[in-house]
Coordinates of C-alpha atoms in Angstrom, one line a residue:
M5 CA -12.8 10.1 64.6
V6 CA -15.7 9.4 67.2
I7 CA -13.6 7.2 68.7
S8 CA -10.4 9.1 68.4
N9 CA -12.5 12.3 70.1
K10 CA -14.1 10.0 73.2
I11 CA -10.9 8.0 73.4
K12 CA -8.8 11.5 73.6
Q13 CA -11.2 13.3 76.1
S14 CA -11.2 9.9 78.9
V15 CA -7.9 10.2 79.1
R16 CA -7.9 13.9 79.6
S17 CA -10.7 13.7 82.7
F18 CA -9.2 10.3 84.0
L19 CA -5.9 11.7 84.0
E20 CA -6.5 15.7 85.5
N21 CA -9.1 13.9 88.2
R22 CA -5.3 12.6 89.3
E23 CA -3.7 16.3 88.9
F24 CA -2.0 15.7 86.2
I25 CA -0.5 18.6 84.4
E26 CA -0.8 18.0 80.6
Y27 CA 3.0 19.5 78.8
D28 CA 3.9 19.8 74.9
T29 CA 7.0 18.4 74.8
P30 CA 9.0 19.2 71.8
I31 CA 8.3 17.9 68.7
L32 CA 12.0 18.9 66.7
S33 CA 15.3 18.3 68.7
A34 CA 18.3 17.7 69.1
R35 CA 19.7 13.8 67.9
T36 CA 19.7 11.0 70.3
G37 CA 22.3 8.4 71.0
E38 CA 20.9 5.1 70.4
T39 CA 22.0 5.0 66.7
Y40 CA 19.7 1.5 66.4
N41 CA 16.5 3.5 66.0
S42 CA 15.9 4.9 63.2
T43 CA 14.7 8.6 62.8
F44 CA 13.9 11.5 60.5
E45 CA 17.2 13.5 60.0
I46 CA 16.3 17.5 59.2
E47 CA 18.9 20.4 59.2
V48 CA 18.1 23.6 61.1
S49 CA 20.3 26.2 60.4
N50 CA 23.4 24.7 59.2
C51 CA 23.0 21.5 62.4
K52 CA 21.4 18.4 62.2
A53 CA 17.8 17.9 64.1
M54 CA 15.2 15.3 64.3
L55 CA 11.9 14.9 64.1
S56 CA 11.6 13.3 68.1
D57 CA 10.4 9.6 68.0
S58 CA 8.6 9.8 71.3
P59 CA 8.8 12.1 74.1
Q60 CA 10.8 9.6 75.9
I61 CA 14.1 11.7 77.4
F62 CA 11.1 15.2 77.8
K63 CA 8.9 13.2 80.2
M64 CA 12.2 12.2 81.8
L65 CA 12.9 15.5 82.9
L66 CA 9.7 16.9 83.7
V67 CA 9.0 14.4 86.7
L68 CA 12.9 15.0 87.7
T69 CA 12.5 18.7 88.1
Q70 CA 9.2 19.5 88.5
N71 CA 7.7 17.4 90.3
V72 CA 4.9 17.7 88.4
N73 CA 3.0 14.0 87.1
Y74 CA 2.5 14.6 82.9
F75 CA 0.5 13.1 80.1
Q76 CA 0.3 14.6 76.8
F77 CA -1.1 13.6 73.3
A78 CA 2.2 13.2 71.3
H79 CA 3.2 13.6 67.6
C80 CA 5.9 10.3 67.4
F81 CA 7.8 9.7 63.8
R82 CA 9.6 6.8 63.1
P83 CA 10.5 5.6 59.9
I84 CA 8.5 2.6 58.6
E85 CA 10.2 1.4 55.2
H86 CA 11.9 -1.2 56.7
E87 CA 8.8 -2.5 59.3
K88 CA 8.1 -5.8 58.9
D89 CA 4.0 -5.7 59.5
I90 CA 3.3 -2.4 57.5
Y91 CA -0.6 -3.0 58.6
T92 CA 0.2 -1.6 61.7
R93 CA 3.1 1.3 61.6
L94 CA 2.3 4.7 60.7
C95 CA 5.5 6.8 59.9
E96 CA 3.7 9.6 62.2
F97 CA 1.4 9.0 64.6
T98 CA -0.5 9.4 68.1
Q99 CA 0.4 8.6 71.9
I100 CA -1.2 8.5 74.5
D101 CA 1.9 9.0 77.0
L102 CA 2.2 10.0 80.3
E103 CA 5.0 9.5 83.6
I104 CA 4.7 9.2 87.1
K105 CA 6.0 8.9 90.4
V106 CA 5.4 5.4 91.1
D107 CA 6.9 2.8 92.8
T108 CA 6.3 -0.8 91.6
L109 CA 6.1 -2.2 88.3
Y110 CA 2.1 -3.5 89.5
E111 CA 1.0 -0.4 90.6
L112 CA 2.8 0.9 87.4
I113 CA 0.6 -1.8 85.8
G114 CA -2.5 -1.4 88.1
F115 CA -2.8 2.6 86.2
A116 CA -2.9 1.4 82.5
K117 CA -5.5 -0.8 83.6
K118 CA -7.2 1.6 85.8
L119 CA -6.6 4.3 82.2
L120 CA -8.0 1.4 80.0
S121 CA -10.9 0.6 81.8
N122 CA -11.9 3.7 81.8
I123 CA -11.4 4.1 78.1
F124 CA -13.6 0.9 77.2
T125 CA -16.4 1.7 79.7
T126 CA -16.2 5.2 77.7
L127 CA -16.4 3.5 74.7
K128 CA -19.2 0.5 76.4
I129 CA -16.7 -2.3 75.7
D130 CA -16.5 -4.6 78.1
V131 CA -12.8 -5.2 78.7
E132 CA -10.5 -8.3 80.3
F133 CA -7.7 -8.4 81.0
I134 CA -4.9 -11.4 81.4
S135 CA -1.2 -11.5 81.7
I136 CA 1.6 -13.8 81.3
D137 CA 5.7 -13.6 81.6
G138 CA 7.6 -11.9 79.7
I139 CA 10.5 -14.8 79.1
E140 CA 7.3 -17.5 79.3
C141 CA 5.8 -15.4 75.8
R142 CA 8.6 -15.0 74.3
E143 CA 9.5 -19.2 74.2
K144 CA 5.7 -19.4 73.8
Y145 CA 5.2 -17.5 70.8
G146 CA 8.8 -16.1 69.4
D147 CA 10.5 -13.3 69.2
E148 CA 7.4 -11.2 67.8
M149 CA 5.4 -11.5 71.2
K150 CA 1.9 -11.0 69.9
P151 CA -0.4 -13.7 71.0
R152 CA -3.9 -13.1 70.0
F153 CA -7.0 -14.1 72.3
N154 CA -9.7 -12.9 71.0
K155 CA -13.5 -14.0 72.6
K156 CA -16.6 -12.8 71.8
D157 CA -18.5 -9.7 72.5
K158 CA -15.5 -8.8 75.3
V159 CA -12.0 -7.0 74.9
T160 CA -9.2 -9.4 75.6
V161 CA -6.4 -7.0 76.7
L162 CA -3.2 -9.2 77.7
F163 CA -0.2 -7.5 79.4
I164 CA 3.4 -9.0 79.2
E165 CA 5.1 -8.6 82.5
K166 CA 8.8 -8.3 83.2
M167 CA 9.7 -8.4 79.5
P168 CA 13.5 -9.6 78.3
L169 CA 15.9 -6.8 78.9
T170 CA 16.8 -7.7 74.9
N171 CA 16.5 -10.1 71.9
G172 CA 20.0 -10.7 71.2
E173 CA 18.9 -8.5 67.7
K174 CA 21.6 -6.4 66.0
T175 CA 22.4 -3.5 63.5
E176 CA 23.8 -3.7 60.6
K177 CA 27.0 -2.7 62.8
N178 CA 26.8 -5.5 64.9
I179 CA 25.1 -2.6 68.1
L180 CA 22.5 -4.8 70.1
I181 CA 19.1 -3.9 70.7
P182 CA 16.7 -3.7 73.6
C183 CA 13.6 -5.0 73.4
H184 CA 12.3 -1.6 75.6
H185 CA 14.6 1.0 75.5
I186 CA 18.1 1.8 77.8
F187 CA 16.3 3.7 80.4
A188 CA 13.9 0.7 81.8
L189 CA 15.1 -0.6 84.6
P190 CA 17.1 -4.7 84.6
T191 CA 15.3 -6.8 87.1
D192 CA 19.1 -8.1 87.7
N193 CA 22.9 -7.0 87.0
V194 CA 23.7 -6.0 84.7
Y195 CA 27.8 -6.2 85.2
N196 CA 30.1 -8.2 84.0
S197 CA 26.9 -10.2 81.9
T198 CA 26.8 -12.0 78.5
E199 CA 25.0 -12.1 76.5
V200 CA 23.7 -14.5 76.7
M201 CA 22.7 -13.8 80.2
L202 CA 21.5 -10.1 78.6
E203 CA 18.6 -12.0 77.2
N204 CA 17.4 -13.5 79.7
M205 CA 17.8 -11.1 81.6
Q206 CA 14.4 -8.7 82.7
T207 CA 13.1 -5.7 83.0
E208 CA 10.7 -4.1 84.6
S209 CA 8.7 -3.3 82.5
F210 CA 5.2 -4.2 80.3
D211 CA 3.6 -4.7 77.1
I212 CA 0.1 -4.0 76.2
V213 CA -1.2 -6.6 72.9
I214 CA -5.3 -6.5 72.2
N215 CA -5.3 -9.3 69.8
G216 CA -1.9 -10.6 68.5
I217 CA -1.8 -5.7 68.1
E218 CA 1.1 -4.4 70.0
V219 CA -0.5 -1.3 71.0
G220 CA 1.5 0.1 74.3
G221 CA 4.2 -0.3 77.1
G222 CA 6.1 1.0 80.2
D223 CA 8.8 0.4 82.2
L224 CA 9.9 1.8 85.6
R225 CA 13.0 4.0 84.8
I226 CA 17.0 4.0 85.8
M227 CA 17.3 6.1 88.7
D228 CA 21.2 5.3 89.3
V229 CA 23.6 7.4 87.2
V230 CA 26.1 4.4 87.0
L231 CA 23.9 1.7 85.8
Q232 CA 22.5 3.7 83.2
T233 CA 25.5 4.6 82.3
Q234 CA 26.0 0.9 82.4
M235 CA 23.4 0.1 80.2
M236 CA 24.0 2.9 77.6
N237 CA 27.6 1.5 77.4
I238 CA 26.4 -1.7 77.1
F239 CA 23.9 -0.4 74.5
S240 CA 27.0 1.8 72.5
V241 CA 25.3 4.7 73.0
D242 CA 27.0 7.7 72.4
K243 CA 26.2 8.8 76.6
S244 CA 27.7 13.1 75.6
M245 CA 23.6 13.4 74.1
Y246 CA 22.7 12.9 77.7
A247 CA 24.9 14.3 79.1
D248 CA 22.3 17.2 80.7
Y249 CA 20.1 13.8 81.8
L250 CA 23.0 11.7 83.2
Q251 CA 23.8 14.9 85.2
I252 CA 20.9 15.4 86.4
L253 CA 20.3 12.3 87.7
S254 CA 23.1 12.3 90.0
M255 CA 21.9 15.2 92.0
K256 CA 20.0 13.9 94.5
N257 CA 18.3 10.5 94.7
H258 CA 15.1 10.5 93.2
P259 CA 11.9 9.3 94.0
Q260 CA 11.7 6.4 91.2
I261 CA 9.6 7.5 88.8
G262 CA 7.6 5.4 85.4
G263 CA 5.9 5.5 83.0
F264 CA 4.4 4.2 79.5
A265 CA 2.2 5.1 76.0
I266 CA -0.1 3.3 74.4
G267 CA -0.6 4.8 70.2
L268 CA -4.2 6.5 69.4
E269 CA -4.5 4.5 66.1
R270 CA -3.5 1.1 67.2
L271 CA -5.6 1.2 69.9
I272 CA -8.2 2.0 67.5
M273 CA -7.2 -0.5 65.2
A274 CA -7.4 -3.2 67.6
V275 CA -11.1 -2.4 69.5
T276 CA -13.5 -1.6 66.4
N277 CA -10.9 -5.0 64.6
C278 CA -10.5 -2.4 61.7
Q279 CA -7.1 -3.7 59.1
N280 CA -5.1 -1.6 58.5
I281 CA -4.0 1.2 60.5
H282 CA -4.4 3.6 57.8
E283 CA -8.5 3.8 58.1
T284 CA -7.8 5.0 61.3
T285 CA -6.2 8.7 60.3
Y286 CA -7.7 11.0 59.5
F287 CA -6.3 12.0 56.4
P288 CA -5.3 8.3 54.9
E289 CA -4.4 9.5 51.9
I290 CA -1.3 11.3 52.6
Y291 CA 0.3 7.8 54.2
K292 CA -0.2 5.9 50.5
G293 CA 3.5 4.8 50.0
V294 CA 4.9 6.5 52.7

């Protein structure tokens, strides 16, 4: 509880000093068009809805329409029954979530490093940042892409830069699954690309791994409505669920935006060498068997 509070205070001070605005996006929302994502579906007034798995669409809309830089400590909900590593998964978790107007991937990564440096300074922990290319990381460490770099008395934070667009993984209905999501900006032309070409394509994105634990990630967003539509086609997304977003994206030339999220519980887990993420929550008994 003490560590969580220190991290939140550090993040809020860092971002407010840089003129970020804190918003609370909806937890209850319409279902997304991304059929490969598992969600908690519920019924409200005989209509299907879901508990938000992330603020992704909301935060992009906020920055595009309100011309602000946004952050929040977002509550996210995801089923975990099919997850491989139950010791790093929670069905309800908190993420440090932000969206910003930014020109390049490395500017976004630099901002993430400054935020993390501020957190580690607050916690009085020495930190070292290292980087690896996304395709190289997959070749060395497999699709999980979670190498460990342990150093005594120092936390090593690994940035996996330019994540693959997809690892070729598919759902039971043969729908291709992206490594990040459908809004991540590809580095190459996706038009008329085969699945093999897509697997070897990268995005303007990154993952953050600490001691083998993926604690977060982010990317530049697609700002072209034609490209965004094509990405939705590639991953068999129901475009009607994003009609408002696509319309706003097509209205004018928006400045480039990007964002990232850092899982609060996973970050605490990584810096304390905790072996079970349930130990980072205030009420671990609630999550037993969930």
